[in-house]
Amino acid sequence: MADFKPLLLRAGPDDNPSGGSLMAAGIRATLSFRTKPDGYGGEQQQPVLRLWPASNGDDASVSLLTDTPLLEHVGLSSGMTNALVQIVELDVNNSGPEVLFSQYSGGAHCCALVTVFRKNDQGAWQAVDAGAFDGDIFPATEPVPGHGYLLATLDNRFLYRFSSYTGSSPPPRFLALRGDRIV
């Protein structure tokens, strides 16, 4: 799928606060939020990513009561409603694009939690944990001809290594999906 153009949906207080959906390459990705008590009398939002089969151009609605998703991933509860889903070609050596899910965990100096969902050799969707990264949510970027998109972030190993957090200057780090591993 060398000519595949990635699709991106951000959901948070400023963009699509209730979520939304993307559809491409036979897959529909929906992002929604569940409200949960936070234990202190307030509420937290928990992102939910669901993958559904869809044919290109298929505008048929999905029923949560009668239809079964191919995959359901429930993210971490957080006071910060900030997540994204991206349908993107991360591994050009397989038959189709992957689905990237990034969620902000909240907290000081913290974290974009990134998970990539890919179709394995048996046709089942599997999660690949890309890790937790300093800062806000981020999509895959930086297309390299013939190698798919990459996760462009900072090398967290350099935070606090030679100085305080504010004095740290971590170098860029580029991560790729190869099979079921982030390298």
mmCIF file of C-alpha atoms in Angstrom:
data_model
loop_
_atom_site.group_PDB
_atom_site.id
_atom_site.type_symbol
_atom_site.label_atom_id
_atom_site.label_comp_id
_atom_site.label_asym_id
_atom_site.label_seq_id
_atom_site.Cartn_x
_atom_site.Cartn_y
_atom_site.Cartn_z
ATOM 1 C CA MET A 1 0.000 0.000 0.000
ATOM 2 C CA ALA A 2 2.748 2.407 -0.966
ATOM 3 C CA ASP A 3 0.311 5.134 -2.080
ATOM 4 C CA PHE A 4 -1.770 5.040 1.104
ATOM 5 C CA LYS A 5 -2.313 8.473 2.664
ATOM 6 C CA PRO A 6 -2.707 8.395 6.456
ATOM 7 C CA LEU A 7 -5.926 9.504 8.127
ATOM 8 C CA LEU A 8 -5.902 11.175 11.543
ATOM 9 C CA LEU A 9 -8.542 11.904 14.182
ATOM 10 C CA ARG A 10 -7.727 13.900 17.307
ATOM 11 C CA ALA A 11 -10.207 13.885 20.183
ATOM 12 C CA GLY A 12 -10.011 16.115 23.222
ATOM 13 C CA PRO A 13 -11.492 19.209 24.824
ATOM 14 C CA ASP A 14 -10.753 21.354 21.757
ATOM 15 C CA ASP A 15 -11.263 18.832 18.928
ATOM 16 C CA ASN A 16 -14.002 16.202 18.646
ATOM 17 C CA PRO A 17 -14.666 15.953 22.420
ATOM 18 C CA SER A 18 -16.907 12.894 22.017
ATOM 19 C CA GLY A 19 -14.605 11.094 19.553
ATOM 20 C CA GLY A 20 -15.338 10.094 15.979
ATOM 21 C CA SER A 21 -14.383 7.575 13.310
ATOM 22 C CA LEU A 22 -12.053 7.026 10.369
ATOM 23 C CA MET A 23 -12.443 4.574 7.515
ATOM 24 C CA ALA A 24 -9.878 3.343 4.988
ATOM 25 C CA ALA A 25 -8.475 0.148 3.483
ATOM 26 C CA GLY A 26 -11.355 -2.018 4.699
ATOM 27 C CA ILE A 27 -11.176 -0.911 8.325
ATOM 28 C CA ARG A 28 -13.260 1.523 10.347
ATOM 29 C CA ALA A 29 -11.659 2.849 13.538
ATOM 30 C CA THR A 30 -13.956 4.489 16.087
ATOM 31 C CA LEU A 31 -12.764 6.460 19.099
ATOM 32 C CA SER A 32 -15.156 7.215 21.940
ATOM 33 C CA PHE A 33 -14.936 7.972 25.661
ATOM 34 C CA ARG A 34 -16.451 6.314 28.730
ATOM 35 C CA THR A 35 -17.035 8.366 31.856
ATOM 36 C CA LYS A 36 -15.841 6.793 35.093
ATOM 37 C CA PRO A 37 -15.852 8.051 38.689
ATOM 38 C CA ASP A 38 -12.396 9.202 39.774
ATOM 39 C CA GLY A 39 -12.830 8.146 43.424
ATOM 40 C CA TYR A 40 -12.851 11.763 44.642
ATOM 41 C CA GLY A 41 -16.374 12.758 43.634
ATOM 42 C CA GLY A 42 -15.390 13.748 40.096
ATOM 43 C CA GLU A 43 -15.194 11.966 36.786
ATOM 44 C CA GLN A 44 -12.491 10.786 34.439
ATOM 45 C CA GLN A 45 -12.637 9.942 30.755
ATOM 46 C CA GLN A 46 -11.492 6.583 29.426
ATOM 47 C CA PRO A 47 -10.827 6.365 25.667
ATOM 48 C CA VAL A 48 -12.153 3.336 23.804
ATOM 49 C CA LEU A 49 -10.836 2.354 20.367
ATOM 50 C CA ARG A 50 -12.822 -0.137 18.314
ATOM 51 C CA LEU A 51 -11.883 -1.585 14.932
ATOM 52 C CA TRP A 52 -14.663 -2.733 12.605
ATOM 53 C CA PRO A 53 -14.652 -4.286 9.131
ATOM 54 C CA ALA A 54 -15.671 -1.817 6.415
ATOM 55 C CA SER A 55 -15.514 -1.737 2.651
ATOM 56 C CA ASN A 56 -14.158 1.388 1.035
ATOM 57 C CA GLY A 57 -17.004 3.808 0.541
ATOM 58 C CA ASP A 58 -19.202 1.903 3.032
ATOM 59 C CA ASP A 59 -21.147 4.493 5.031
ATOM 60 C CA ALA A 60 -23.245 1.923 6.895
ATOM 61 C CA SER A 61 -23.568 2.732 10.565
ATOM 62 C CA VAL A 62 -22.185 0.413 13.225
ATOM 63 C CA SER A 63 -24.451 -0.762 16.049
ATOM 64 C CA LEU A 64 -22.805 -1.391 19.411
ATOM 65 C CA LEU A 65 -25.783 -3.615 20.269
ATOM 66 C CA THR A 66 -25.690 -6.022 17.320
ATOM 67 C CA ASP A 67 -22.289 -5.683 15.623
ATOM 68 C CA THR A 68 -19.082 -7.199 16.995
ATOM 69 C CA PRO A 69 -15.851 -5.238 16.620
ATOM 70 C CA LEU A 70 -12.714 -6.921 15.320
ATOM 71 C CA LEU A 71 -10.908 -5.421 18.293
ATOM 72 C CA GLU A 72 -11.705 -3.266 21.320
ATOM 73 C CA HIS A 73 -8.962 -1.456 23.235
ATOM 74 C CA VAL A 74 -9.828 0.411 26.421
ATOM 75 C CA GLY A 75 -7.291 3.074 27.321
ATOM 76 C CA LEU A 76 -6.212 4.448 30.674
ATOM 77 C CA SER A 77 -8.675 6.555 32.675
ATOM 78 C CA SER A 78 -7.472 10.131 32.917
ATOM 79 C CA GLY A 79 -8.672 13.575 33.865
ATOM 80 C CA MET A 80 -7.205 14.700 30.542
ATOM 81 C CA THR A 81 -9.455 13.834 27.598
ATOM 82 C CA ASN A 82 -6.820 13.779 24.886
ATOM 83 C CA ALA A 83 -6.341 10.922 22.418
ATOM 84 C CA LEU A 84 -5.825 10.278 18.739
ATOM 85 C CA VAL A 85 -6.283 7.474 16.278
ATOM 86 C CA GLN A 86 -4.463 7.270 12.956
ATOM 87 C CA ILE A 87 -4.784 4.781 10.116
ATOM 88 C CA VAL A 88 -1.266 4.785 8.703
ATOM 89 C CA GLU A 89 1.161 2.524 6.825
ATOM 90 C CA LEU A 90 3.900 1.843 9.378
ATOM 91 C CA ASP A 91 5.167 -1.477 8.000
ATOM 92 C CA VAL A 92 5.343 -1.654 4.200
ATOM 93 C CA ASN A 93 6.151 -5.377 4.363
ATOM 94 C CA ASN A 94 2.592 -6.396 5.248
ATOM 95 C CA SER A 95 -0.728 -6.316 3.398
ATOM 96 C CA GLY A 96 -2.282 -3.139 4.780
ATOM 97 C CA PRO A 97 -2.048 -0.138 7.047
ATOM 98 C CA GLU A 98 -1.915 -0.203 10.816
ATOM 99 C CA VAL A 99 -3.967 1.697 13.385
ATOM 100 C CA LEU A 100 -2.020 3.906 15.792
ATOM 101 C CA PHE A 101 -3.603 4.918 19.117
ATOM 102 C CA SER A 102 -2.008 7.613 21.282
ATOM 103 C CA GLN A 103 -3.395 8.760 24.618
ATOM 104 C CA TYR A 104 -2.209 11.383 27.100
ATOM 105 C CA SER A 105 -1.944 9.963 30.619
ATOM 106 C CA GLY A 106 -1.795 13.270 32.487
ATOM 107 C CA GLY A 107 0.744 14.129 35.154
ATOM 108 C CA ALA A 108 3.860 16.235 35.369
ATOM 109 C CA HIS A 109 6.434 15.556 32.630
ATOM 110 C CA CYS A 110 4.295 12.765 31.315
ATOM 111 C CA CYS A 111 3.180 10.792 28.909
ATOM 112 C CA ALA A 112 1.896 9.887 25.516
ATOM 113 C CA LEU A 113 1.005 6.201 25.677
ATOM 114 C CA VAL A 114 1.282 4.762 22.163
ATOM 115 C CA THR A 115 -0.086 1.433 20.917
ATOM 116 C CA VAL A 116 -0.027 0.216 17.321
ATOM 117 C CA PHE A 117 -2.570 -2.330 16.087
ATOM 118 C CA ARG A 118 -1.564 -4.534 13.177
ATOM 119 C CA LYS A 119 -3.009 -7.498 11.331
ATOM 120 C CA ASN A 120 -0.873 -10.578 11.964
ATOM 121 C CA ASP A 121 -0.189 -13.415 9.500
ATOM 122 C CA GLN A 122 -3.407 -15.186 10.572
ATOM 123 C CA GLY A 123 -5.496 -12.069 9.855
ATOM 124 C CA ALA A 124 -6.199 -11.257 13.516
ATOM 125 C CA TRP A 125 -5.539 -7.794 14.937
ATOM 126 C CA GLN A 126 -2.844 -7.603 17.590
ATOM 127 C CA ALA A 127 -1.564 -4.804 19.819
ATOM 128 C CA VAL A 128 2.082 -3.723 19.756
ATOM 129 C CA ASP A 129 3.027 -1.511 22.708
ATOM 130 C CA ALA A 130 5.215 1.278 21.339
ATOM 131 C CA GLY A 131 5.823 2.739 24.799
ATOM 132 C CA ALA A 132 5.289 5.816 26.948
ATOM 133 C CA PHE A 133 6.868 9.041 25.755
ATOM 134 C CA ASP A 134 7.423 12.416 27.364
ATOM 135 C CA GLY A 135 4.938 15.019 26.201
ATOM 136 C CA ASP A 136 1.609 15.170 24.433
ATOM 137 C CA ILE A 137 -0.019 12.669 22.065
ATOM 138 C CA PHE A 138 1.513 12.391 18.614
ATOM 139 C CA PRO A 139 0.815 10.695 15.277
ATOM 140 C CA ALA A 140 3.272 8.907 13.000
ATOM 141 C CA THR A 141 5.149 11.328 10.755
ATOM 142 C CA GLU A 142 8.225 11.708 8.562
ATOM 143 C CA PRO A 143 7.549 9.431 5.633
ATOM 144 C CA VAL A 144 10.673 7.750 4.344
ATOM 145 C CA PRO A 145 10.238 6.504 0.756
ATOM 146 C CA GLY A 146 9.847 2.740 0.770
ATOM 147 C CA HIS A 147 9.882 2.421 4.557
ATOM 148 C CA GLY A 148 6.490 3.697 5.734
ATOM 149 C CA TYR A 149 5.874 6.281 8.403
ATOM 150 C CA LEU A 150 7.857 6.528 11.638
ATOM 151 C CA LEU A 151 7.191 7.527 15.219
ATOM 152 C CA ALA A 152 9.230 10.699 15.737
ATOM 153 C CA THR A 153 9.832 11.502 19.387
ATOM 154 C CA LEU A 154 12.618 12.442 21.773
ATOM 155 C CA ASP A 155 14.976 9.959 23.393
ATOM 156 C CA ASN A 156 13.601 9.871 26.946
ATOM 157 C CA ARG A 157 16.755 8.136 28.186
ATOM 158 C CA PHE A 158 18.456 11.548 28.161
ATOM 159 C CA LEU A 159 15.915 13.238 30.438
ATOM 160 C CA TYR A 160 17.547 13.783 33.870
ATOM 161 C CA ARG A 161 20.679 12.012 32.588
ATOM 162 C CA PHE A 162 23.066 14.974 32.759
ATOM 163 C CA SER A 163 20.863 17.677 34.252
ATOM 164 C CA SER A 164 17.429 18.464 35.656
ATOM 165 C CA TYR A 165 14.376 17.879 33.470
ATOM 166 C CA THR A 166 14.272 21.524 32.381
ATOM 167 C CA GLY A 167 17.991 21.486 31.614
ATOM 168 C CA SER A 168 17.832 18.251 29.620
ATOM 169 C CA SER A 169 18.231 18.299 25.837
ATOM 170 C CA PRO A 170 17.183 14.877 24.567
ATOM 171 C CA PRO A 171 18.052 14.093 20.943
ATOM 172 C CA PRO A 172 15.378 13.032 18.453
ATOM 173 C CA ARG A 173 14.512 9.357 18.240
ATOM 174 C CA PHE A 174 12.792 7.630 15.326
ATOM 175 C CA LEU A 175 10.979 4.335 15.828
ATOM 176 C CA ALA A 176 9.624 1.976 13.171
ATOM 177 C CA LEU A 177 7.255 -0.983 13.173
ATOM 178 C CA ARG A 178 8.827 -4.150 11.796
ATOM 179 C CA GLY A 179 6.501 -7.120 12.067
ATOM 180 C CA ASP A 180 5.297 -7.217 15.658
ATOM 181 C CA ARG A 181 8.149 -5.131 17.093
ATOM 182 C CA ILE A 182 8.935 -1.450 17.459
ATOM 183 C CA VAL A 183 12.593 -0.886 16.535
#
